XYZ file of C-alpha atoms in Angstrom:
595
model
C 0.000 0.000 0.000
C 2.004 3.218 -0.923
C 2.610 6.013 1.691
C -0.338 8.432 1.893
C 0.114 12.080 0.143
C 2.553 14.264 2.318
C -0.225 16.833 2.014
C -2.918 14.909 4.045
C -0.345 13.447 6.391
C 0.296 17.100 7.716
C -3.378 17.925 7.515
C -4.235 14.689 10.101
C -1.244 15.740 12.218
C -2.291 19.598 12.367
C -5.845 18.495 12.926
C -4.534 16.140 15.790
C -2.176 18.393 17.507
C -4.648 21.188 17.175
C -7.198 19.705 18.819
C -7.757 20.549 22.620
C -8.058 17.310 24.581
C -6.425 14.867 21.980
C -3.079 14.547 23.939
C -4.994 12.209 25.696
C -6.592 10.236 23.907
C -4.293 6.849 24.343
C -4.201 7.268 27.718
C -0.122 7.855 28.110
C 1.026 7.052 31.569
C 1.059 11.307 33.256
C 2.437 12.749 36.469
C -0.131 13.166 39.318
C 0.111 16.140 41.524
C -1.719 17.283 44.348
C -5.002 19.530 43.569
C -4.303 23.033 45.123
C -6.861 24.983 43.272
C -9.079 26.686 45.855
C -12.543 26.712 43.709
C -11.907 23.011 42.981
C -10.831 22.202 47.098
C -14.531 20.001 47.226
C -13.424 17.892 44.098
C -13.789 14.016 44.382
C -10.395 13.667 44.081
C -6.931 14.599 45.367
C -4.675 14.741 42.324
C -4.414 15.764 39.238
C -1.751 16.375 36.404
C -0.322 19.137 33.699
C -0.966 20.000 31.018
C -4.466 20.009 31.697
C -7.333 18.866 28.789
C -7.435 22.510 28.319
C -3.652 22.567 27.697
C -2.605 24.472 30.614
C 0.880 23.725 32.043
C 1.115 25.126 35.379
C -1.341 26.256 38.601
C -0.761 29.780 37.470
C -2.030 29.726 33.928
C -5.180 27.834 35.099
C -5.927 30.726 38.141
C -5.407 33.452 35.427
C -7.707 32.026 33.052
C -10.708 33.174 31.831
C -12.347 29.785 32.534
C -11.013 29.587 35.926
C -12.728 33.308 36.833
C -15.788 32.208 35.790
C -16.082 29.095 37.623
C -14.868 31.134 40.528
C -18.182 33.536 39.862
C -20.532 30.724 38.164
C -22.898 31.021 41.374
C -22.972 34.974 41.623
C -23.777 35.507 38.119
C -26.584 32.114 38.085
C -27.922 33.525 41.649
C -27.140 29.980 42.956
C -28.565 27.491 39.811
C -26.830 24.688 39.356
C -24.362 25.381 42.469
C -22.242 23.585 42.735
C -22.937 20.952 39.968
C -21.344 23.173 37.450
C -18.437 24.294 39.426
C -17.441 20.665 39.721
C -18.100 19.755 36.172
C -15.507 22.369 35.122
C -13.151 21.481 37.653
C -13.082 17.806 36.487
C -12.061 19.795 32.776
C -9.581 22.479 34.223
C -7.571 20.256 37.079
C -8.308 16.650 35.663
C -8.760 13.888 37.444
C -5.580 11.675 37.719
C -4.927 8.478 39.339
C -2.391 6.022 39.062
C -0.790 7.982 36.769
C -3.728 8.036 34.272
C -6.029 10.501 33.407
C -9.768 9.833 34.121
C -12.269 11.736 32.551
C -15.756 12.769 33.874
C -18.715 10.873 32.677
C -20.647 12.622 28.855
C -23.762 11.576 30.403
C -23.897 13.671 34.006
C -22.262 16.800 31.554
C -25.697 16.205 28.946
C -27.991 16.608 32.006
C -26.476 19.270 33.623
C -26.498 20.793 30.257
C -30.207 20.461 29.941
C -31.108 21.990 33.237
C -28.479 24.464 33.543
C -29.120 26.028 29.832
C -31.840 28.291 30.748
C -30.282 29.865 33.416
C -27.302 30.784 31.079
C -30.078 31.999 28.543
C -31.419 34.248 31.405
C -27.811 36.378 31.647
C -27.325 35.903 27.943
C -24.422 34.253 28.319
C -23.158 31.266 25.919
C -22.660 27.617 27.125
C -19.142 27.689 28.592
C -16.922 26.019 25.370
C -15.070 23.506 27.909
C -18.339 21.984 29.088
C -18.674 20.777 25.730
C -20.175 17.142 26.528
C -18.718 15.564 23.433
C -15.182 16.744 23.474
C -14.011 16.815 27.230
C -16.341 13.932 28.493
C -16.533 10.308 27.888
C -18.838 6.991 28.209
C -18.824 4.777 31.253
C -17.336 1.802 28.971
C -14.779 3.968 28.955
C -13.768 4.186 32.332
C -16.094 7.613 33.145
C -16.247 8.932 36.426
C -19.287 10.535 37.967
C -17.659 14.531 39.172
C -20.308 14.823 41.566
C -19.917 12.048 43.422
C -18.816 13.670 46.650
C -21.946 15.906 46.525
C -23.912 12.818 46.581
C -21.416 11.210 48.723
C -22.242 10.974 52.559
C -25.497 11.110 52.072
C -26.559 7.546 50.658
C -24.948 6.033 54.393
C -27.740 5.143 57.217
C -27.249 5.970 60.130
C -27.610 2.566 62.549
C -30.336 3.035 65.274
C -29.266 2.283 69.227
C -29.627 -1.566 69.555
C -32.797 -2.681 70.520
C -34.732 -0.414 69.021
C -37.367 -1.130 66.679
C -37.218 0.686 63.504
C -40.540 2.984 64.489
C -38.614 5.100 67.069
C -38.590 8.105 66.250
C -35.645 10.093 67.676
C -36.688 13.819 68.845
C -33.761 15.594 68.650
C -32.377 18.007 66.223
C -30.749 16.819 62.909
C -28.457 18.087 60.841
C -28.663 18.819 57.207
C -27.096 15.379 56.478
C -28.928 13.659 59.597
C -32.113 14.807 57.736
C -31.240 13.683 54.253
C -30.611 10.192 55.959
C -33.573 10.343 57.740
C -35.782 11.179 54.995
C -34.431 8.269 52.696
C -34.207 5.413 55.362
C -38.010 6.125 55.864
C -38.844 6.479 52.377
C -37.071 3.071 51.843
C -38.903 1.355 54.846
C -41.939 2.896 53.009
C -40.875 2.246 49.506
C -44.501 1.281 48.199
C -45.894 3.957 49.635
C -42.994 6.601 49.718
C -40.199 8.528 48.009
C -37.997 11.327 48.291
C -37.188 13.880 45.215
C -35.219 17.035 44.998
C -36.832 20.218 43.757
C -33.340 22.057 43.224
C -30.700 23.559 45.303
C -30.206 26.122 47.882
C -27.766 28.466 46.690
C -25.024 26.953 48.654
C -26.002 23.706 46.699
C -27.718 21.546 49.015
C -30.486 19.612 47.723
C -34.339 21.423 48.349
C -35.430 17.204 49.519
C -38.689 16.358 49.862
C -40.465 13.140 50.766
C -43.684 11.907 49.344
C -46.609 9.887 50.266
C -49.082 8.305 48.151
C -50.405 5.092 47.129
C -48.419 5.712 43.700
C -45.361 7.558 44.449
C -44.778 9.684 41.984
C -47.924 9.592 40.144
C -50.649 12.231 40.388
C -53.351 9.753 40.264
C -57.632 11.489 39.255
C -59.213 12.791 42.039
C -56.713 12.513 44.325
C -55.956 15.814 46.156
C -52.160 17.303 46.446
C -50.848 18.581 49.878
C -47.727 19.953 50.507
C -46.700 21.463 54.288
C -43.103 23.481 54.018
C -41.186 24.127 57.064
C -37.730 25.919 57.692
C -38.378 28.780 55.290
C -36.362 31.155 57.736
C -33.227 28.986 58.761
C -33.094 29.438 62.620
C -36.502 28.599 62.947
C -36.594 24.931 63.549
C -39.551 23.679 65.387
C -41.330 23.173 62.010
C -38.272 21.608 60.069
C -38.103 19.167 62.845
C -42.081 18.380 63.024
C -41.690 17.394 59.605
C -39.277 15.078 59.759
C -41.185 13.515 62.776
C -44.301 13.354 60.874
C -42.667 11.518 57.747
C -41.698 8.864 60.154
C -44.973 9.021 61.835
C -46.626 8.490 58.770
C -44.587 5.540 57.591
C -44.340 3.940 60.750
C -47.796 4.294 61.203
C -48.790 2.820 57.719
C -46.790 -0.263 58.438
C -48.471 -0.896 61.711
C -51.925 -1.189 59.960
C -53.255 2.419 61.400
C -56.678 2.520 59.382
C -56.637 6.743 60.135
C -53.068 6.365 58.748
C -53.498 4.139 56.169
C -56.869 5.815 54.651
C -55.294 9.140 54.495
C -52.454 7.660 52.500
C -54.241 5.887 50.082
C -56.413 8.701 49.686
C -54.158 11.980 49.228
C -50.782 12.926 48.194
C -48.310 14.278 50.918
C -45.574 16.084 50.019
C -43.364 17.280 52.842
C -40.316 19.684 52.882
C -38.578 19.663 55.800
C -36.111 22.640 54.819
C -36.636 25.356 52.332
C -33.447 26.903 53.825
C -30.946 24.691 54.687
C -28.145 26.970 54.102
C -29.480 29.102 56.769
C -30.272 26.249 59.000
C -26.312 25.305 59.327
C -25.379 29.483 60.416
C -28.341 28.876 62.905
C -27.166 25.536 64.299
C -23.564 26.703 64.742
C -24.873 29.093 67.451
C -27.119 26.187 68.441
C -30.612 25.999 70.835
C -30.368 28.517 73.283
C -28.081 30.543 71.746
C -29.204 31.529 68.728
C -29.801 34.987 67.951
C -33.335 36.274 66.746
C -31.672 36.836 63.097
C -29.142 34.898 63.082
C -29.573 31.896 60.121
C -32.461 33.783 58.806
C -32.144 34.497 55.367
C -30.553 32.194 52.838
C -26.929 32.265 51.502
C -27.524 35.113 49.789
C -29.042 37.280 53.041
C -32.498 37.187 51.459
C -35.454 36.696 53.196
C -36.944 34.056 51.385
C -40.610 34.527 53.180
C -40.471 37.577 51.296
C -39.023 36.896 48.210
C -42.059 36.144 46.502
C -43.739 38.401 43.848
C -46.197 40.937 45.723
C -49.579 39.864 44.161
C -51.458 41.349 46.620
C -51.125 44.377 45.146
C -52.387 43.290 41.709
C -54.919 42.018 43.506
C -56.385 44.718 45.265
C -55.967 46.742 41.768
C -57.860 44.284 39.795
C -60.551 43.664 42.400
C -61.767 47.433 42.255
C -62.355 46.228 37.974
C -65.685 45.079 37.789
C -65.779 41.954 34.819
C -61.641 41.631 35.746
C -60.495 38.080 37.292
C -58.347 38.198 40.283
C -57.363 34.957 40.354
C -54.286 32.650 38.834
C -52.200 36.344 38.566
C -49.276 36.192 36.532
C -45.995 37.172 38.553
C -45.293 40.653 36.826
C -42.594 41.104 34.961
C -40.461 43.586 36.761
C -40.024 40.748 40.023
C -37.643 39.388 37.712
C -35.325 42.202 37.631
C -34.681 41.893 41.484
C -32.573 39.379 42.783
C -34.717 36.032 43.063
C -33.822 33.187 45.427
C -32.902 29.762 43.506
C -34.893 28.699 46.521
C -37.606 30.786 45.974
C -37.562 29.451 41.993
C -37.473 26.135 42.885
C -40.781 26.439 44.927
C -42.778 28.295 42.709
C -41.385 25.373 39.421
C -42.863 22.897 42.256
C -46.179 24.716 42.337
C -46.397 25.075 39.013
C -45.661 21.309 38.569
C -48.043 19.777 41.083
C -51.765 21.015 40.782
C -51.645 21.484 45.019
C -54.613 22.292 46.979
C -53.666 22.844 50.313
C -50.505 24.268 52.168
C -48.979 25.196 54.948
C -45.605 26.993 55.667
C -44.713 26.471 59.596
C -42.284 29.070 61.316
C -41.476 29.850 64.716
C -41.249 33.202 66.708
C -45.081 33.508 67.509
C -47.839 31.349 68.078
C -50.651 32.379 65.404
C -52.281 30.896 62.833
C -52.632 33.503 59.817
C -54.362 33.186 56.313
C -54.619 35.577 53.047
C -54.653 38.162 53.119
C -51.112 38.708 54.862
C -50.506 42.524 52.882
C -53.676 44.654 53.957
C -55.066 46.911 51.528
C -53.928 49.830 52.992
C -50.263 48.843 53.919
C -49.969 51.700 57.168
C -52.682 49.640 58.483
C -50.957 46.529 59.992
C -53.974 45.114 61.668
C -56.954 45.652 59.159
C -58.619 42.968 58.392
C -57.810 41.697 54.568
C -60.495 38.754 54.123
C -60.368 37.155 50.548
C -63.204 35.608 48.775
C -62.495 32.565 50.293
C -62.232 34.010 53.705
C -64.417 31.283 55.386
C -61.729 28.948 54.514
C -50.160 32.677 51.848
C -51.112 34.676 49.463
C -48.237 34.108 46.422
C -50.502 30.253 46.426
C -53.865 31.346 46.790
C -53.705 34.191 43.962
C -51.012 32.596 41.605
C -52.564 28.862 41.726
C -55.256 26.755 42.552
C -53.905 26.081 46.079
C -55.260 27.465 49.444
C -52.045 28.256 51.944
C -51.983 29.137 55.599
C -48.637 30.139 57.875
C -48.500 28.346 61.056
C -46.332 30.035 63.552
C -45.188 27.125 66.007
C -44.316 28.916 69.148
C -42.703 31.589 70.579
C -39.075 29.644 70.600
C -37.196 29.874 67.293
C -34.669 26.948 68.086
C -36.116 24.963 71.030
C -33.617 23.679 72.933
C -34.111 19.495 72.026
C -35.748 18.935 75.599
C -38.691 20.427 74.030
C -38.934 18.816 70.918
C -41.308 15.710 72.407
C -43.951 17.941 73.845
C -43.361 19.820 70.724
C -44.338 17.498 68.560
C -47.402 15.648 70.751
C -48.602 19.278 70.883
C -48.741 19.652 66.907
C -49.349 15.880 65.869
C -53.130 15.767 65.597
C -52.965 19.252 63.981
C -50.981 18.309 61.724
C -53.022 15.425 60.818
C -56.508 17.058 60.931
C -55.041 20.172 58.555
C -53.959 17.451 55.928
C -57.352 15.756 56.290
C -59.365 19.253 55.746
C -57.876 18.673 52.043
C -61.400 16.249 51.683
C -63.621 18.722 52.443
C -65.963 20.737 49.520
C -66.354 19.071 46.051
C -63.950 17.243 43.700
C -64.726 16.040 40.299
C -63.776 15.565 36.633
C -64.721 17.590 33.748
C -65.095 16.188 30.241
C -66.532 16.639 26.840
C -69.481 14.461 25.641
C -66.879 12.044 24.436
C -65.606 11.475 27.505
C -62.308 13.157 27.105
C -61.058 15.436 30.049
C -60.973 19.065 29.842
C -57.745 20.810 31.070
C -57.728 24.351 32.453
C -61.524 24.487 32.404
C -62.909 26.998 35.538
C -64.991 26.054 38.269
C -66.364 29.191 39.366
C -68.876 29.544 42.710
C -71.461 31.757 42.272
C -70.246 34.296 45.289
C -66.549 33.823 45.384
C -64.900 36.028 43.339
C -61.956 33.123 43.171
C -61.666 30.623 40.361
C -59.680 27.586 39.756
C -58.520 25.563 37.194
C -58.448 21.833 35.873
C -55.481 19.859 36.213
C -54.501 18.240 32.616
C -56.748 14.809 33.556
C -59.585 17.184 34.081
C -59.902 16.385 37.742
C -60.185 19.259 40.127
C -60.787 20.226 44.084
C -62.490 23.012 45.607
C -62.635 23.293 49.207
C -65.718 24.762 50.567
C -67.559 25.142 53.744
C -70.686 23.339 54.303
C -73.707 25.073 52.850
C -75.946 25.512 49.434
C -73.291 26.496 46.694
C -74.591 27.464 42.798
C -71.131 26.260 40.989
C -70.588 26.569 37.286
C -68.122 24.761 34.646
C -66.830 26.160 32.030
C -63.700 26.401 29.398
C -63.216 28.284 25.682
C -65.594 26.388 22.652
C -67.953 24.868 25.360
C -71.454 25.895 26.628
C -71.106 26.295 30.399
C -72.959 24.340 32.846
C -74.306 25.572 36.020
C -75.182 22.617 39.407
C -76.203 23.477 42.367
C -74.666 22.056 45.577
C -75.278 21.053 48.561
C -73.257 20.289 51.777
C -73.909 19.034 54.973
C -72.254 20.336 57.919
C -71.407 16.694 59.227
C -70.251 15.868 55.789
C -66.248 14.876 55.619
C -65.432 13.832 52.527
C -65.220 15.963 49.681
C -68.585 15.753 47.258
C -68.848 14.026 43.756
C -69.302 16.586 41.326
C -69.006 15.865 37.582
C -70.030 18.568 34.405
C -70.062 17.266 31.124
C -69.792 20.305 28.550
C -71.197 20.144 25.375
C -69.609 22.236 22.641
C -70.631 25.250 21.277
C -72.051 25.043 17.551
C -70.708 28.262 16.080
C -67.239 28.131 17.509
C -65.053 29.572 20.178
C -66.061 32.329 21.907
C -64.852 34.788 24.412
C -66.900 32.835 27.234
C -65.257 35.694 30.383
C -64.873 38.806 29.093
C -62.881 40.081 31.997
C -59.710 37.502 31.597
C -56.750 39.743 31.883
C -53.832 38.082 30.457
C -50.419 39.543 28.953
C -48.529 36.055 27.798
C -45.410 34.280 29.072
C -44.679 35.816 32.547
C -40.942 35.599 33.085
C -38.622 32.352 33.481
C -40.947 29.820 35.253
C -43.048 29.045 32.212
C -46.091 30.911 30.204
C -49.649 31.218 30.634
C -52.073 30.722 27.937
C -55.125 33.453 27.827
C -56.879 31.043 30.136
C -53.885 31.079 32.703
C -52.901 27.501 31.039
C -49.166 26.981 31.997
C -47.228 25.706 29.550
C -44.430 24.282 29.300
C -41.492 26.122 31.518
C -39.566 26.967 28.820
C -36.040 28.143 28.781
C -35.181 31.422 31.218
C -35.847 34.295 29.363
C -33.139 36.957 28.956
C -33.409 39.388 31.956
C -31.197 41.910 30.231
C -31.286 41.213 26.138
C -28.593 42.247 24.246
C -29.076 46.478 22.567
C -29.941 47.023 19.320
C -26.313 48.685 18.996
C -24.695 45.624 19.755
C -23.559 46.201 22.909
C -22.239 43.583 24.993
C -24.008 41.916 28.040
C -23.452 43.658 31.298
C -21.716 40.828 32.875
C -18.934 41.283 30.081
C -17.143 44.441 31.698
C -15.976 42.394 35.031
C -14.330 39.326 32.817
C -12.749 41.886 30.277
C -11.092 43.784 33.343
C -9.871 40.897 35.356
C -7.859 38.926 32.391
C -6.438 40.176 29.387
C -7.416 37.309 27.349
C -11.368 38.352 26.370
C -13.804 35.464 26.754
C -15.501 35.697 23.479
C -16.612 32.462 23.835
C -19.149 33.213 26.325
C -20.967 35.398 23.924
C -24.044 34.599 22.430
C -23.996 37.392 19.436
């Protein structure tokens, strides 16, 4: 076989020598040295080696790099997405992993799903997908010898913890648990409970630790018709702990009492969907517990990682509300979140609750604090905000607002008790004190009417209203066309309705004894000359910032990617994040531009 042409022997070994990453692509046998870069100090690994896969040669050239300062600023400029997932995934690119003097590179397959939930907050700065985080090029298949860079996040968390001997595995300990204690906790019940339990992350605190919350239902995981969604929240302000402890009582409460064959237990189970979150804050949590009970001060663990309250970090739709109400023909219910709350600085906390809301059609919830001992429902924000203590009833008043005027769901805050960290002493009377509560607030999710509406065919109708004749409040099917509408006993006129369908109007009636929430069914014909404008007061401007859209109808869609806070100008000027890289390095990171 002759020699190939000289010409495309020098074109394979410019191409080859070119190429960032192909150095090491036969595995030679490399030099390990110890990992000393300070962003990368929580890496998986120990050691690493030079040049790097990005063909730096010395600790020096990686710290001045442009890549380096932004993985040193990834979690400023994302306000805490993706923290530290994508720190970690860079560091396994800029300080590679080495051991035994080989190279190991991080698995393709965590980089393509990091890619596909971290895009959108990169959309939202307009900034480009970092070049190195290229999946294809830097990462590699597990039958090649992968390795997963987040391991050590996961790490220490999958290990139970062994209870005293002698005790059966329903004893509940009642003392105060750490973050990891309570990670433990949560998944050793959900595994004693496995066909009736689960735990799931809705995203990370800004510091990075897991938002974990444990479910039960008969189908974990599954929304299943009729079946009503409840969700109770507790640690929202970090040094307030009575409530991020009751919850992780109750969730072994629950599963402990399932297994024993408690019919209460058992029926509630079967019946709803329980979705408990221990910690909203668990970055504040750990500043509060370092002072520990007794010695914490009244602020002290309070707001998140970023020192924002995240109790108040929600959009102000009480405001709206009280504008639209004075509208005659205007709906005040299912607000949009207007567009300017995205210009402040929002939580990833906060986002990851209201992507859960917007997720799971909820009908009741309950946020418990500490620092009082009140029970307090929308309105919180009176009409006439110099006016602390005027009573702000909604339409549902015989039944926090952000829920109740965003969503179908009804939400009260529970304040716990006077003591924001109880010293652990306290925690047993604590929780026998808030037990049944507990309990009987979940079970107040069957009260009113529930039902499915359809078309004659028998196919559901999704985001049709169920009005009540009285109560200025609507809400919405879920997409199987089931819904839930809590009510107080009593005669109720309630109407169906949805776009291209005639309405249809039943009237209800409850008994005061009644505890179980009421069949009640519509079947809506459709209308013979079209769609028509069936509320002429629906006040609707589109997609309302990065959680997702709403239809005219207040139908979310699907969340699509974060939308650009800060677009680029029409005279091409660059984004405003673009002044701080260009003055730290003299090597401009055009790669992280979009345009």
């Amino acid at each position: 076989m002759p020699p190939p042409p000289p010409l495309l022997l020098l074109t394979v070994l410019v191409f080859a020598t070119a190429w960032p990453g192909c150095e090491f692509e036969r595995n030679p046998a490399v030099t390990c040295v110890d990992l000393q870069l300070r962003t990368c100090s929580d890496a998986a690994y120990n050691h690493t080696t030079f040049p790097t896969l990005l063909r730096h040669r010395s600790w020096e050239v990686v710290e001045a790099s442009s890549e380096y300062i932004l993985l040193s600023v990834l979690h400023q400029l994302l306000e805490g997405q993706c923290n530290p997932d994508l720190r970690l995934l860079g560091c396994a690119v800029l300080a590679p992993r080495c051991e035994g003097s080989q190279v190991r590179r991080p698995c393709r397959h965590i980089c393509e799903g990091l890619r596909e939930a971290c895009q959108p907050a990169f959309d939202a700065i307009d900034m480009a997908w970092p070049y190195f985080l290229d999946c294809h090029l830097y990462f590699t298949s597990e039958d090649e010898g992968c390795y997963d860079p987040l391991e050590k996040l996961r790490g220490g968390l999958e290990a139970d913890e062994a209870l005293p001997s002698g005790l059966p595995p329903t004893f509940i300990r009642f003392s105060h648990h750490s973050y990891a204690q309570m990670v433990r906790v949560l998944r050793r019940t959900a595994s004693r409970c496995a066909h009736v339990a689960r735990t799931y992350s809705i995203g990370r605190s800004f510091d990075g630790r897991d938002l974990l919350v444990i479910e039960f239902s008969s189908r974990p995981g599954q929304h299943e018709l009729m079946e009503p969604e409840v969700k109770l929240i507790g640690n929202i302000h970090g040094n307030e702990v009575a409530g991020r402890e009751m919850l992780i009582y109750l969730a072994q409460y629950l599963c402990s009492e399932y297994l024993l064959g408690n019919p209460r237990i058992q029926r509630l189970l079967n019946t709803t969907r329980i979705h408990l979150l221990p910690s909203m804050n668990p970055d504040g949590y750990e500043v509060a517990a370092a002072e520990g009970a007794g010695y914490n001060g009244w602020t002290s663990g309070r707001q998140n990682a970023q020192n924002l309250d995240l109790n108040r970090n929600f959009p102000d739709l009480t405001s709206e509300y009280y504008q639209l109400a004075e509208t005659r023909g205007v709906r005040s219910d299912h607000i949009p979140i207007p567009q300017h709350y995205w210009w402040g600085k929002v939580a990833p906390e906060t986002k990851a609750i209201m992507k859960w809301m917007q997720t799971i059609p909820f009908v009741l919830s309950a946020s418990l604090h500490g620092g009082d001992l009140v029970v307090s429902y929308p309105f919180d924000f009176s009409k006439h905000p110099q006016e602390e203590k005027m009573f702000s009833p909604t339409p549902d008043e015989k039944m926090s607002d952000f829920n109740y005027l965003h969503t179908n769901c009804f939400e009260i805050t529970v304040e716990l008790g006077c003591v924001k960290f109880p010293p652990e002493e306290a925690l047993y009377t604590l929780w026998q004190h808030n037990k049944e509560s507990l309990l009987n607030f979940v079970e107040t999710v069957h009260r009113g009417i529930k039902g499915v509406v359809m078309d004659k065919f028998g196919k559901p109708v999704k985001n049709a209203r169920i009005l009540v004749k009285g109560i200025r409040h609507d809400i919405t099917t879920a997409p199987d066309g089931d819904y839930w509408r809590l009510l107080p006993p009593g005669t109720h006129i309630v109407i169906a309705q949805a776009p291209g369908y005639t309405k249809v109007i039943k009237k209800v009636i409850l008994p005061a004894r009644m505890k179980r929430a009421g069949r009640v069914d519509f079947i809506l014909q459709p209308l013979g000359v079209g769609p028509r404008n069936f509320l002429h007061g629906l006040r609707r401007t589109g997609p309302h910032g990065p959680l997702g859209g709403a239809s005219s109808l207040g139908e979310a869609t699907e969340p699509d990617p974060l939308r650009a806070r800060r677009q680029p100008s029409a005279d091409g000027s660059k984004p405003w994040w673009w002044s701080y890289f260009t003055s730290l390095s003299t090597h401009r990171p055009r790669w992280l531009l979009k345009y």
